[in-house]
């Protein structure tokens, strides 16, 4: 980052190559932010805004498979070596998968990407966040979390059954919001504000991939859901309004919402912290 850019705010967005993450990157760039994009896939090559921002280094990109800890460690090292601060971290990477899949570490993929990896990235980039202005971490959650009927923290990594959207996907988003709420007071004591935000319903279906969505939901999305710019604005507004909410708040439609199964927050936080300290760090 050059000296002349020190007054510009810096956002790091995971999963910024398509959908809500891509639109969030475009939105923040238009508003004068510097954006660090952390993706598994390449950015669109025909986007004039992104290409122009890449040339001026207002947009900087890093590539890695976040579900593979070897790849994640490498890209975290690259970011720490080349960046000087992060003001807002948007843990947005992930998706809704169509079948039961597992990460290289052997955990269910929704849980790995949506629940565990955001905790790892937050910890790995904490030093950059502490150099930032009003450092904030936003986890992309979902209103699907409100539809969870039963939650067993011990089965998140290896569920006994699979259901599209309302199975491991919803469980993992709820688990993200629960550890965020549980850890928020400790993070705030260090100067970092945590919250999770529901971007609402968005038509993020790509022609080549409908994701793990039931057919009726796909039809509803195509016909009635707004474009991903809608969700991007909600994430942006969530971070901008973080000071209005208590630490760890789950924000939906701009307002704080109660979380189900709050009694499981401590157990889920212990799980992700143990994975980070006993697996991710020790194998590095």
CSV table of C-alpha atoms in Angstrom, one decimal:
chain,number,residue,atom,x,y,z
A,1,UNK,CA,0.0,0.0,0.0
A,2,UNK,CA,1.5,3.3,-1.0
A,3,UNK,CA,1.8,6.3,1.4
A,4,UNK,CA,-0.7,8.3,-0.6
A,5,UNK,CA,-3.3,5.6,0.0
A,6,UNK,CA,-3.1,5.5,3.7
A,7,UNK,CA,-6.4,7.5,4.2
A,8,UNK,CA,-8.4,5.0,2.1
A,9,UNK,CA,-10.2,2.3,4.0
A,10,UNK,CA,-9.3,-1.3,3.2
A,11,UNK,CA,-11.7,-4.2,3.0
A,12,UNK,CA,-10.7,-7.9,2.6
A,13,UNK,CA,-13.5,-10.0,1.0
A,14,UNK,CA,-13.4,-13.8,0.7
A,15,UNK,CA,-15.4,-15.3,-2.1
A,16,UNK,CA,-15.3,-12.2,-4.2
A,17,UNK,CA,-15.1,-13.8,-7.7
A,18,UNK,CA,-18.9,-14.0,-8.2
A,19,UNK,CA,-22.3,-13.4,-6.6
A,20,UNK,CA,-22.6,-11.3,-3.5
A,21,UNK,CA,-18.9,-11.1,-2.9
A,22,UNK,CA,-18.1,-9.8,-6.4
A,23,UNK,CA,-20.8,-7.2,-6.1
A,24,UNK,CA,-19.6,-6.2,-2.7
A,25,UNK,CA,-16.1,-5.7,-4.1
A,26,UNK,CA,-17.5,-3.6,-7.0
A,27,UNK,CA,-19.6,-1.5,-4.6
A,28,UNK,CA,-16.8,-0.7,-2.2
A,29,UNK,CA,-14.4,0.1,-5.0
A,30,UNK,CA,-17.0,2.6,-6.4
A,31,UNK,CA,-17.2,4.1,-2.9
A,32,UNK,CA,-13.4,4.7,-2.8
A,33,UNK,CA,-12.3,1.7,-0.8
A,34,UNK,CA,-9.2,-0.4,-1.4
A,35,UNK,CA,-10.3,-4.0,-1.8
A,36,UNK,CA,-8.3,-7.2,-1.2
A,37,UNK,CA,-10.1,-10.1,-2.9
A,38,UNK,CA,-9.3,-13.6,-1.6
A,39,UNK,CA,-10.7,-16.2,-4.0
A,40,UNK,CA,-10.4,-19.7,-5.2
A,41,UNK,CA,-11.4,-18.7,-8.8
A,42,UNK,CA,-10.3,-15.8,-11.0
A,43,UNK,CA,-12.1,-12.5,-11.2
A,44,UNK,CA,-14.2,-11.9,-14.3
A,45,UNK,CA,-11.7,-10.8,-17.0
A,46,UNK,CA,-14.1,-8.6,-18.9
A,47,UNK,CA,-15.1,-6.3,-16.0
A,48,UNK,CA,-13.8,-2.8,-16.8
A,49,UNK,CA,-14.1,-1.5,-13.3
A,50,UNK,CA,-12.1,-4.4,-11.8
A,51,UNK,CA,-9.5,-4.2,-14.5
A,52,UNK,CA,-9.0,-0.5,-13.9
A,53,UNK,CA,-8.7,-1.0,-10.2
A,54,UNK,CA,-6.3,-3.8,-10.6
A,55,UNK,CA,-4.0,-1.5,-12.7
A,56,UNK,CA,-4.0,1.1,-9.9
A,57,UNK,CA,-3.6,-1.5,-7.1
A,58,UNK,CA,-6.8,-0.3,-5.4
A,59,UNK,CA,-7.9,-3.9,-6.0
A,60,UNK,CA,-5.5,-6.6,-5.1
A,61,UNK,CA,-6.1,-10.3,-5.5
A,62,UNK,CA,-4.9,-13.5,-3.8
A,63,UNK,CA,-5.8,-17.0,-4.8
A,64,UNK,CA,-6.3,-20.1,-2.6
A,65,UNK,CA,-8.5,-23.0,-1.8
A,66,UNK,CA,-9.8,-22.0,1.7
A,67,UNK,CA,-11.1,-25.5,2.4
A,68,UNK,CA,-7.6,-26.9,2.1
A,69,UNK,CA,-5.4,-25.8,5.1
A,70,UNK,CA,-2.1,-26.1,3.2
A,71,UNK,CA,-3.5,-23.7,0.6
A,72,UNK,CA,-5.0,-21.5,3.3
A,73,UNK,CA,-1.8,-21.2,5.3
A,74,UNK,CA,0.1,-20.2,2.1
A,75,UNK,CA,-2.3,-17.4,1.2
A,76,UNK,CA,-2.5,-16.1,4.7
A,77,UNK,CA,1.3,-15.8,4.7
A,78,UNK,CA,1.2,-14.0,1.4
A,79,UNK,CA,-1.4,-11.5,2.6
A,80,UNK,CA,0.5,-10.8,5.9
A,81,UNK,CA,3.7,-10.3,3.8
A,82,UNK,CA,2.2,-7.8,1.4
A,83,UNK,CA,-0.6,-5.9,3.2
A,84,UNK,CA,-0.3,-3.4,6.0
A,85,UNK,CA,-3.8,-3.3,7.4
A,86,UNK,CA,-7.4,-4.4,7.1
A,87,UNK,CA,-10.3,-2.2,8.3
A,88,UNK,CA,-13.1,-4.6,7.5
A,89,UNK,CA,-12.9,-8.3,7.0
A,90,UNK,CA,-15.8,-9.9,5.1
A,91,UNK,CA,-15.9,-13.6,5.7
A,92,UNK,CA,-18.1,-14.4,2.7
A,93,UNK,CA,-16.7,-17.4,0.9
A,94,UNK,CA,-18.8,-20.6,0.7
A,95,UNK,CA,-22.0,-21.7,-1.0
A,96,UNK,CA,-24.8,-24.2,-0.9
A,97,UNK,CA,-23.7,-27.6,-2.1
A,98,UNK,CA,-25.9,-30.2,-3.8
A,99,UNK,CA,-24.6,-33.3,-1.9
A,100,UNK,CA,-22.7,-34.3,1.2
A,101,UNK,CA,-19.0,-33.3,0.6
A,102,UNK,CA,-16.0,-33.2,2.8
A,103,UNK,CA,-12.9,-31.0,3.0
A,104,UNK,CA,-9.3,-32.3,2.8
A,105,UNK,CA,-9.3,-32.2,6.6
A,106,UNK,CA,-12.3,-34.6,6.7
A,107,UNK,CA,-15.0,-32.3,7.8
A,108,UNK,CA,-18.3,-31.6,6.1
A,109,UNK,CA,-17.7,-28.9,3.6
A,110,UNK,CA,-20.4,-26.4,4.6
A,111,UNK,CA,-19.2,-26.5,8.2
A,112,UNK,CA,-15.5,-26.2,7.2
A,113,UNK,CA,-16.0,-23.2,4.9
A,114,UNK,CA,-18.8,-21.4,6.7
A,115,UNK,CA,-18.0,-22.0,10.3
A,116,UNK,CA,-14.4,-23.0,10.9
A,117,UNK,CA,-12.5,-21.2,8.2
A,118,UNK,CA,-13.9,-17.7,9.1
A,119,UNK,CA,-12.6,-18.2,12.6
A,120,UNK,CA,-9.1,-19.2,11.3
A,121,UNK,CA,-9.0,-16.2,8.9
A,122,UNK,CA,-10.0,-13.8,11.6
A,123,UNK,CA,-7.2,-15.1,13.9
A,124,UNK,CA,-4.6,-15.2,11.1
A,125,UNK,CA,-5.3,-11.6,10.1
A,126,UNK,CA,-5.8,-10.2,13.6
A,127,UNK,CA,-2.6,-8.3,13.5
A,128,UNK,CA,-3.7,-6.5,10.2
A,129,UNK,CA,-7.1,-5.8,11.7
A,130,UNK,CA,-5.5,-4.2,14.8
A,131,UNK,CA,-3.7,-1.8,12.5
A,132,UNK,CA,-7.0,-0.8,10.9
A,133,UNK,CA,-9.5,1.9,11.6
A,134,UNK,CA,-12.5,0.7,13.6
A,135,UNK,CA,-11.7,-2.9,12.7
A,136,UNK,CA,-14.7,-5.0,12.0
A,137,UNK,CA,-15.3,-8.6,11.0
A,138,UNK,CA,-18.5,-9.5,9.2
A,139,UNK,CA,-19.5,-13.1,8.7
A,140,UNK,CA,-22.0,-13.8,5.9
A,141,UNK,CA,-24.8,-15.7,7.6
A,142,UNK,CA,-28.3,-16.6,6.4
A,143,UNK,CA,-31.9,-16.4,7.3
A,144,UNK,CA,-31.9,-20.1,6.8
A,145,UNK,CA,-30.4,-20.3,10.3
A,146,UNK,CA,-33.9,-19.4,11.7
A,147,UNK,CA,-35.2,-22.6,10.1
A,148,UNK,CA,-32.9,-25.0,11.9
A,149,UNK,CA,-35.1,-27.4,14.0
A,150,UNK,CA,-32.3,-29.3,15.8
A,151,UNK,CA,-28.6,-28.5,16.3
A,152,UNK,CA,-26.0,-30.9,17.6
A,153,UNK,CA,-22.6,-29.3,17.8
A,154,UNK,CA,-21.0,-32.8,17.9
A,155,UNK,CA,-22.4,-33.7,14.5
A,156,UNK,CA,-21.6,-30.5,12.5
A,157,UNK,CA,-18.3,-32.0,11.2
A,158,UNK,CA,-19.9,-35.3,10.2
A,159,UNK,CA,-23.7,-35.1,9.8
A,160,UNK,CA,-25.7,-38.3,9.7
A,161,UNK,CA,-28.0,-37.0,6.9
A,162,UNK,CA,-28.1,-34.4,4.1
A,163,UNK,CA,-30.8,-32.0,3.0
A,164,UNK,CA,-30.4,-29.2,0.5
A,165,UNK,CA,-30.4,-25.7,2.0
A,166,UNK,CA,-32.0,-26.6,5.3
A,167,UNK,CA,-29.5,-29.3,6.3
A,168,UNK,CA,-25.7,-28.7,6.7
A,169,UNK,CA,-25.9,-25.3,5.0
A,170,UNK,CA,-28.3,-23.8,7.5
A,171,UNK,CA,-26.6,-25.5,10.4
A,172,UNK,CA,-23.2,-24.1,9.4
A,173,UNK,CA,-24.6,-20.6,9.0
A,174,UNK,CA,-26.2,-20.8,12.4
A,175,UNK,CA,-23.0,-22.1,13.9
A,176,UNK,CA,-21.1,-19.2,12.4
A,177,UNK,CA,-23.4,-16.7,14.0
A,178,UNK,CA,-23.3,-18.6,17.3
A,179,UNK,CA,-19.5,-18.5,17.7
A,180,UNK,CA,-19.5,-14.9,16.5
A,181,UNK,CA,-21.8,-14.0,19.3
A,182,UNK,CA,-20.0,-16.0,21.9
A,183,UNK,CA,-16.6,-14.6,21.0
A,184,UNK,CA,-17.6,-11.0,20.4
A,185,UNK,CA,-17.0,-9.6,23.9
A,186,UNK,CA,-13.4,-11.0,24.0
A,187,UNK,CA,-12.8,-9.6,20.5
A,188,UNK,CA,-14.1,-6.2,21.4
A,189,UNK,CA,-11.8,-6.1,24.4
A,190,UNK,CA,-8.9,-6.3,21.8
A,191,UNK,CA,-10.5,-3.6,19.7
A,192,UNK,CA,-12.3,-5.7,17.0
A,193,UNK,CA,-16.0,-5.6,16.4
A,194,UNK,CA,-17.6,-8.9,15.3
A,195,UNK,CA,-21.0,-9.4,13.8
A,196,UNK,CA,-22.8,-11.7,11.4
A,197,UNK,CA,-25.2,-10.4,8.7
A,198,UNK,CA,-27.9,-12.0,6.6
A,199,UNK,CA,-27.7,-10.7,3.1
A,200,UNK,CA,-31.2,-11.8,2.4
A,201,UNK,CA,-32.6,-13.6,-0.6
A,202,UNK,CA,-30.6,-13.0,-3.8
A,203,UNK,CA,-30.6,-14.5,-7.2
A,204,UNK,CA,-27.0,-15.8,-7.2
A,205,UNK,CA,-27.7,-18.7,-9.5
A,206,UNK,CA,-25.2,-19.0,-12.3
A,207,UNK,CA,-26.1,-20.6,-15.6
A,208,UNK,CA,-23.4,-23.3,-15.1
A,209,UNK,CA,-24.2,-24.1,-11.5
A,210,UNK,CA,-27.5,-24.0,-9.6
A,211,UNK,CA,-25.8,-25.0,-6.3
A,212,UNK,CA,-27.4,-27.1,-3.6
A,213,UNK,CA,-30.8,-25.6,-4.0
A,214,UNK,CA,-34.1,-27.4,-4.2
A,215,UNK,CA,-35.8,-26.9,-7.5
A,216,UNK,CA,-38.7,-24.8,-6.1
A,217,UNK,CA,-36.2,-22.5,-4.5
A,218,UNK,CA,-34.3,-22.2,-7.8
A,219,UNK,CA,-37.5,-21.1,-9.5
A,220,UNK,CA,-38.3,-18.6,-6.8
A,221,UNK,CA,-34.9,-17.1,-7.0
A,222,UNK,CA,-34.9,-16.8,-10.8
A,223,UNK,CA,-38.4,-15.2,-10.8
A,224,UNK,CA,-38.6,-13.1,-7.7
A,225,UNK,CA,-35.3,-12.6,-5.9
A,226,UNK,CA,-33.2,-9.4,-6.4
A,227,UNK,CA,-29.7,-9.5,-7.9
A,228,UNK,CA,-26.7,-10.0,-5.7
A,229,UNK,CA,-26.2,-6.2,-5.5
A,230,UNK,CA,-29.0,-6.4,-2.9
A,231,UNK,CA,-27.0,-8.7,-0.6
A,232,UNK,CA,-23.8,-6.8,-1.2
A,233,UNK,CA,-25.5,-3.6,0.1
A,234,UNK,CA,-26.7,-5.4,3.2
A,235,UNK,CA,-23.2,-6.6,4.0
A,236,UNK,CA,-21.8,-3.1,3.4
A,237,UNK,CA,-24.5,-1.6,5.6
A,238,UNK,CA,-24.0,-4.2,8.3
A,239,UNK,CA,-20.3,-3.3,8.7
A,240,UNK,CA,-21.1,0.5,8.4
A,241,UNK,CA,-23.7,0.2,11.2
A,242,UNK,CA,-21.7,-2.2,13.4
A,243,UNK,CA,-21.4,0.4,16.2
A,244,UNK,CA,-25.2,0.6,16.5
A,245,UNK,CA,-25.4,-3.0,17.5
A,246,UNK,CA,-24.2,-5.0,20.5
A,247,UNK,CA,-21.0,-7.0,19.9
A,248,UNK,CA,-21.7,-10.2,18.1
A,249,UNK,CA,-25.2,-9.3,16.9
A,250,UNK,CA,-26.8,-11.2,14.1
A,251,UNK,CA,-28.2,-8.6,11.8
A,252,UNK,CA,-31.1,-9.3,9.3
A,253,UNK,CA,-32.8,-6.5,7.3
A,254,UNK,CA,-30.8,-4.0,9.2
A,255,UNK,CA,-32.0,-5.0,12.7
A,256,UNK,CA,-30.7,-7.3,15.4
A,257,UNK,CA,-32.3,-10.8,15.4
A,258,UNK,CA,-32.3,-13.4,18.1
A,259,UNK,CA,-30.4,-16.6,17.4
A,260,UNK,CA,-31.8,-20.1,18.1
A,261,UNK,CA,-29.8,-22.6,20.2
A,262,UNK,CA,-27.7,-19.9,21.9
A,263,UNK,CA,-26.8,-22.5,24.6
A,264,UNK,CA,-24.6,-24.2,22.0
A,265,UNK,CA,-22.5,-21.1,21.4
A,266,UNK,CA,-19.8,-22.0,23.9
A,267,UNK,CA,-19.4,-25.6,22.5
A,268,UNK,CA,-19.2,-24.4,18.9
A,269,UNK,CA,-16.6,-21.7,19.8
A,270,UNK,CA,-14.5,-24.4,21.7
A,271,UNK,CA,-14.7,-26.6,18.6
A,272,UNK,CA,-13.5,-24.0,16.1
A,273,UNK,CA,-10.8,-22.8,18.5
A,274,UNK,CA,-9.6,-26.3,19.1
A,275,UNK,CA,-9.4,-27.0,15.3
A,276,UNK,CA,-7.5,-23.7,14.8
A,277,UNK,CA,-5.0,-24.3,17.6
A,278,UNK,CA,-4.5,-28.0,17.6
A,279,UNK,CA,-4.8,-28.7,13.9
A,280,UNK,CA,-4.2,-25.7,11.7
A,281,UNK,CA,-1.4,-24.2,13.8
A,282,UNK,CA,0.3,-27.4,14.7
A,283,UNK,CA,0.4,-28.7,11.2
A,284,UNK,CA,1.8,-25.4,9.8
